[in-house]
Coordinates of C-alpha atoms and ligand atoms in Angstrom, one line a residue:
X1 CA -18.0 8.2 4.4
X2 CA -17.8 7.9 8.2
X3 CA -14.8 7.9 10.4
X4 CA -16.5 6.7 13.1
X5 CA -15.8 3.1 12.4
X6 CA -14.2 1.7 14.9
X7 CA -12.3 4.5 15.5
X8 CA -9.9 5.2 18.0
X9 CA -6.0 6.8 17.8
X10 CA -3.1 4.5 16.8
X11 CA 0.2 5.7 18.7
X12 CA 1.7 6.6 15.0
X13 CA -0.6 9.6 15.2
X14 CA -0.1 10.5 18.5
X15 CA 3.6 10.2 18.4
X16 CA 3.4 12.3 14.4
X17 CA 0.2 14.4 15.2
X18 CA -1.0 13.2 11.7
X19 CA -4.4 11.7 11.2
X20 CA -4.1 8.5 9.7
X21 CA -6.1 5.6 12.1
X22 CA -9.6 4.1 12.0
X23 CA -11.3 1.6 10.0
X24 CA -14.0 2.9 7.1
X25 CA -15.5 0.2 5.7
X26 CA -15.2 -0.1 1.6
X27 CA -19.3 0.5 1.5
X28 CA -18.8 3.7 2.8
X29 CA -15.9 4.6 0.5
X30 CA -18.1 5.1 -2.6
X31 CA -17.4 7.8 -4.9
X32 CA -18.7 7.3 -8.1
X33 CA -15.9 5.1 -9.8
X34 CA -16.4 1.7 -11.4
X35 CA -13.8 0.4 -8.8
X36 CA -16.0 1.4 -6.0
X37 CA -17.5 -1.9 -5.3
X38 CA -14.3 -3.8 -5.2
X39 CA -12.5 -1.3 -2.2
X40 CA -12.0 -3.4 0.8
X41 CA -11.8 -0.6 3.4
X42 CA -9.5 1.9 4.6
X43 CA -7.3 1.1 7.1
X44 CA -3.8 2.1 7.9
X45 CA -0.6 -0.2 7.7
X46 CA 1.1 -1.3 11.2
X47 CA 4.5 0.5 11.1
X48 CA 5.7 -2.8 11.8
X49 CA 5.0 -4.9 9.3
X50 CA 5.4 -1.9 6.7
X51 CA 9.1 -2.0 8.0
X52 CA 9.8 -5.5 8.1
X53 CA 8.3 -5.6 4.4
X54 CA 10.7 -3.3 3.2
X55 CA 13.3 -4.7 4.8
X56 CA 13.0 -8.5 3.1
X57 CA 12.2 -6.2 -0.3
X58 CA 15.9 -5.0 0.7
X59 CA 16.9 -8.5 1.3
X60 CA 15.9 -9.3 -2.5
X61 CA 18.2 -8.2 -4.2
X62 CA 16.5 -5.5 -6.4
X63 CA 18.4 -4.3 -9.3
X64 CA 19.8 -0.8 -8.0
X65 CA 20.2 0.7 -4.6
X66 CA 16.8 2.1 -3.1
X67 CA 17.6 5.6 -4.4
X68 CA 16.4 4.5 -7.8
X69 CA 13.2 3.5 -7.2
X70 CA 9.8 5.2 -7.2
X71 CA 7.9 4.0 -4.3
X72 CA 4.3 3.9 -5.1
X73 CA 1.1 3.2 -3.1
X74 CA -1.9 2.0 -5.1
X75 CA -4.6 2.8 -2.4
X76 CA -3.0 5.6 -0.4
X77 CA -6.3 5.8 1.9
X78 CA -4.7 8.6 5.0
X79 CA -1.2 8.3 3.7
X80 CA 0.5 6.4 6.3
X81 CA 2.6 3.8 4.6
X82 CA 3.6 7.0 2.0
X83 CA 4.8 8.7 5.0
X84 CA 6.7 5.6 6.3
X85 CA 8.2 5.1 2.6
X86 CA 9.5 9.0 2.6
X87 CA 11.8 7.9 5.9
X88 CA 13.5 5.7 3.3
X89 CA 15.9 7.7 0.5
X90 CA 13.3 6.4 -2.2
X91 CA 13.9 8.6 -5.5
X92 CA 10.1 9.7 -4.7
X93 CA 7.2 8.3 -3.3
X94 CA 3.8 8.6 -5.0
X95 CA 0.3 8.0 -3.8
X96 CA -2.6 7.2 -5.6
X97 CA -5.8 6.8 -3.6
X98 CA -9.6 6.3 -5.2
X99 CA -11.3 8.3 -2.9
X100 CA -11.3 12.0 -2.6
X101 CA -12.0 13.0 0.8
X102 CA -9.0 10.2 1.8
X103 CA -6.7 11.9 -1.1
X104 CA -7.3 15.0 0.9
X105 CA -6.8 13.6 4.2
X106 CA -3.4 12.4 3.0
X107 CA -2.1 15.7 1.7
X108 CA -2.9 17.4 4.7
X109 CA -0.6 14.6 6.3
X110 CA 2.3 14.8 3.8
X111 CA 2.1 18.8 4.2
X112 CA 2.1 18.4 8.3
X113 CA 4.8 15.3 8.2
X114 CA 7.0 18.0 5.5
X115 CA 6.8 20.7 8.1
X116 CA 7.9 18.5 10.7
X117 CA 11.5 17.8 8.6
X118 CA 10.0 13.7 8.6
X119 CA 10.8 13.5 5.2
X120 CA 13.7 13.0 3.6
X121 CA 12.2 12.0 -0.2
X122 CA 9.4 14.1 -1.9
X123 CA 6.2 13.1 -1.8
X124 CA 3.0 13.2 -3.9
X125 CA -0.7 12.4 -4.1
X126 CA -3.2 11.8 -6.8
X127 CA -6.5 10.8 -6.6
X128 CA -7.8 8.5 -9.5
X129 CA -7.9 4.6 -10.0
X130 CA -5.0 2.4 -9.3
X131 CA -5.7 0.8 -13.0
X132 CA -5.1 4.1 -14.9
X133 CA -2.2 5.0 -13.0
X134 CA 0.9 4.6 -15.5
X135 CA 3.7 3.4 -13.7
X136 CA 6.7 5.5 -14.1
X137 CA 10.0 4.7 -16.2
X138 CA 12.7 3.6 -13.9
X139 CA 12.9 0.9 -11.4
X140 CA 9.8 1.0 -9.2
X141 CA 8.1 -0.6 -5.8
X142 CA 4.5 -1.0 -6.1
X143 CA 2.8 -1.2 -2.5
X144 CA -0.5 -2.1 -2.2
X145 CA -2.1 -3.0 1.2
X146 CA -5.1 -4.8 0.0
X147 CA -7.1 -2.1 -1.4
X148 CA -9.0 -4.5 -3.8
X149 CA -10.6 -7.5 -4.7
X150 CA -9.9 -9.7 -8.0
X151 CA -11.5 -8.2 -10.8
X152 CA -9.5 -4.7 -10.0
X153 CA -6.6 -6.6 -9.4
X154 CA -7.1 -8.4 -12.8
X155 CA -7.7 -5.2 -14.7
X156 CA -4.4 -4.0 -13.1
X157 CA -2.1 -6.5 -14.0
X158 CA -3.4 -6.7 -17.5
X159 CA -2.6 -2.8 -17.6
X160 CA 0.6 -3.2 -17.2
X161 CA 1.0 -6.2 -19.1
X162 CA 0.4 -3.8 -21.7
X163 CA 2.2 -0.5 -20.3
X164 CA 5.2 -2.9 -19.4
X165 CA 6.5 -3.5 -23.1
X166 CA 9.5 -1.6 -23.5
X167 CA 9.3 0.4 -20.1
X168 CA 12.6 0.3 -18.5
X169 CA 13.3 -0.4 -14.8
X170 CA 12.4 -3.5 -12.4
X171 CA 9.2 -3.7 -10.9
X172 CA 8.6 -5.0 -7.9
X173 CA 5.4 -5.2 -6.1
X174 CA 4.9 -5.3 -2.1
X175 CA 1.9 -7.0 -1.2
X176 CA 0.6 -6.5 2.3
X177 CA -2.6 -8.6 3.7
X178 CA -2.4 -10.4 0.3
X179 CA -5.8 -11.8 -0.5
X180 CA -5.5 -11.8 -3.9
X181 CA -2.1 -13.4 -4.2
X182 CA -3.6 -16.1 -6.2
X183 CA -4.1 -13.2 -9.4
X184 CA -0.5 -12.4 -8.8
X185 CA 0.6 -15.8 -8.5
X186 CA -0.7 -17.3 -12.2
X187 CA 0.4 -14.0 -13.8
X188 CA 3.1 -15.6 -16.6
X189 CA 5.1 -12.4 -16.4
X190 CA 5.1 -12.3 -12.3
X191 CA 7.9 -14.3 -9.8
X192 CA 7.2 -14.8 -6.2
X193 CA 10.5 -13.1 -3.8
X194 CA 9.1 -13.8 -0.7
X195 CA 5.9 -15.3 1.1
X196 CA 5.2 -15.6 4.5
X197 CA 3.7 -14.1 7.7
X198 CA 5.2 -10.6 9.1
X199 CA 4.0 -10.1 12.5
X200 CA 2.8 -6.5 14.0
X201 CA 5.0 -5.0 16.9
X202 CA 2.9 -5.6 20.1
X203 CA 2.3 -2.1 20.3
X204 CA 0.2 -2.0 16.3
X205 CA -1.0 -5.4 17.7
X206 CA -2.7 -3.4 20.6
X207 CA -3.7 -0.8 18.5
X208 CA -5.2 -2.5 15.9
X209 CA -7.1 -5.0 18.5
X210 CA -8.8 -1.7 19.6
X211 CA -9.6 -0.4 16.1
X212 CA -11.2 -3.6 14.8
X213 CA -12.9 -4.0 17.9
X214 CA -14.8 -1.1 18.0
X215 CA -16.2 -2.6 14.7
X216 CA -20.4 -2.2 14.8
X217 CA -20.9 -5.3 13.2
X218 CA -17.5 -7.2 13.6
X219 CA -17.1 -6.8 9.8
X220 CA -13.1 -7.0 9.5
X221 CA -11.0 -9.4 11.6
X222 CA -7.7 -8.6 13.0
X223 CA -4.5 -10.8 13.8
X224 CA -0.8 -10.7 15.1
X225 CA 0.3 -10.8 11.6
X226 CA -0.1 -10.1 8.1
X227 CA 0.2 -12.6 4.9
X228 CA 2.5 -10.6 2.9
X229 CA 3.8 -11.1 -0.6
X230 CA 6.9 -10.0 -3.0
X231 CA 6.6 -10.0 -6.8
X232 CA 9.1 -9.4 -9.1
X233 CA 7.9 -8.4 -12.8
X234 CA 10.3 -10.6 -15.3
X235 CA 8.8 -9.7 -18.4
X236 CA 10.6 -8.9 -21.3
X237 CA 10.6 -5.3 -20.3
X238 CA 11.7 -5.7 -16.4
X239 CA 14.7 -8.0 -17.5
X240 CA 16.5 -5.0 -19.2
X241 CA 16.8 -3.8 -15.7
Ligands
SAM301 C1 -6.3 -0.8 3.4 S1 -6.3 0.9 2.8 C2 -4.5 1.1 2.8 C3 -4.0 2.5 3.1 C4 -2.6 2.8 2.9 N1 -2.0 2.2 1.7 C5 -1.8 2.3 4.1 O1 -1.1 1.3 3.9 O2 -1.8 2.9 5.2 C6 -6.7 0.6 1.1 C7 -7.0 1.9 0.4 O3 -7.1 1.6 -1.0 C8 -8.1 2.5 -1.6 N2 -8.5 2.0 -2.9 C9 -9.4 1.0 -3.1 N3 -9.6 0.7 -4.4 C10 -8.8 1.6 -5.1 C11 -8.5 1.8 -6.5 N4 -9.1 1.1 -7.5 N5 -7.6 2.8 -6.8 C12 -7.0 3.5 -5.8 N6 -7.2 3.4 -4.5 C13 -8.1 2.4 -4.1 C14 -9.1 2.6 -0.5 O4 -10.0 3.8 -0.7 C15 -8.3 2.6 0.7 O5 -8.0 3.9 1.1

């Protein structure tokens, strides 16, 4: 794994003394797991559009107030959209990233962004695959900011399709950078909230211009905005509330 892709400081760190920027390509993520050839990259979330997200989740009208639900990130990476969530009075916010070295990464930010009183919602992180990841009783927000192609994203759905019988609580997923909408979109037991394009604050714009364009070989392109999905899971299970 190298850090050295494209890497330069996004404001967020400056401002949180956290480490949490650059780009690592998804080649140089490898650690051994069947998932490994599906990771994208590792990239952290513009503040922005993790905020405006939330805020038209909010807008849905999700079955409880927020302190009900579990937020959890499938693909933590550095832990920057966990310690965005932890602002929020989620009942917890979990973190599961593939990679071990980014796992780490990430609980050396939570620990630094605790000290600092940032937190007002405990937070965790585990390192395994997003697929085996059982998502917790009670309502839930499942965040994902593209950390996977199809076939991961297939295996995950049909996870829960299975976990999801007779599990209580809604479960809502936030989709950022949503290349696989189309997996999400012919699930039967999956409703589209929201679609559209949530733009980055000029400042992420700025930062994330730099990042990407540091880029060796121009792999990974960068714009104003994200594509950005909400999915509410209105199976037989979610409906119960
Ligand atoms: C684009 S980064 C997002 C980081 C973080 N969620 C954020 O918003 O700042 C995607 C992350 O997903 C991780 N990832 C990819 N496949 C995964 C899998 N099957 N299970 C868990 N994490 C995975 C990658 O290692 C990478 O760190």
């Amino acid at each position: 794994m190298s850090v050295k892709d494209g890497f330069t400081w996004h404001p967020f760190d400056i401002e949180f003394g956290v480490k949490t920027s650059g780009l690592i390509a998804g080649r140089n993520l490898k650690c051994g797991s069947q998932a490994d050839r599906h990771n994208t990259a590792y990239f952290g979330v513009a503040p922005s559009v993790f905020h405006e997200l939330v805020a038209q989740w909010r807008r849905s009208k999700p079955a409880g107030t927020i302190d009900e639900f579990t937020f959890i990130d499938l693909g933590a990476g550095m832990g920057r959209a966990l310690l965005l969530a932890s602002e929020f009075p989620f009942r917890k916010v979990i973190g599961v990233e593939l990679n071990p070295k980014l796992a780490q990464i990430a609980r050396r930010n939570v620990a630094s962004w605790k000290a600092r009183g940032l937190a007002v919602t405990p937070i965790r992180v585990i390192c395994g695959d997003a697929v085996e990841f059982k998502i917790p009783t009670g309502p839930c927000v499942a965040f994902m900011f593209n950390p996977f192609g199809a076939p991961v994203m297939r295996r995950l759905l049909s996870a829960w399709g299975k976990s999801m019988a007779g599990r209580e609580g809604q479960l809502d997923i936030l989709y950022i950078n949503h290349e696989q909408e189309l997996v999400l979109r012919r699930h039967p037991d999956l409703v589209r909230m929201f679609a559209g394009k949530v733009m980055r604050s000029p400042a992420d714009a700025i930062a994330d211009h730099k990042i990407l364009a540091n880029q060796p070989d121009g792999e990974y392109a960068v714009t104003n905005w994200e594509d950005c999905s909400i999915y509410r899971w209105m199976g037989k299970a979610s409906s119960q509330k």
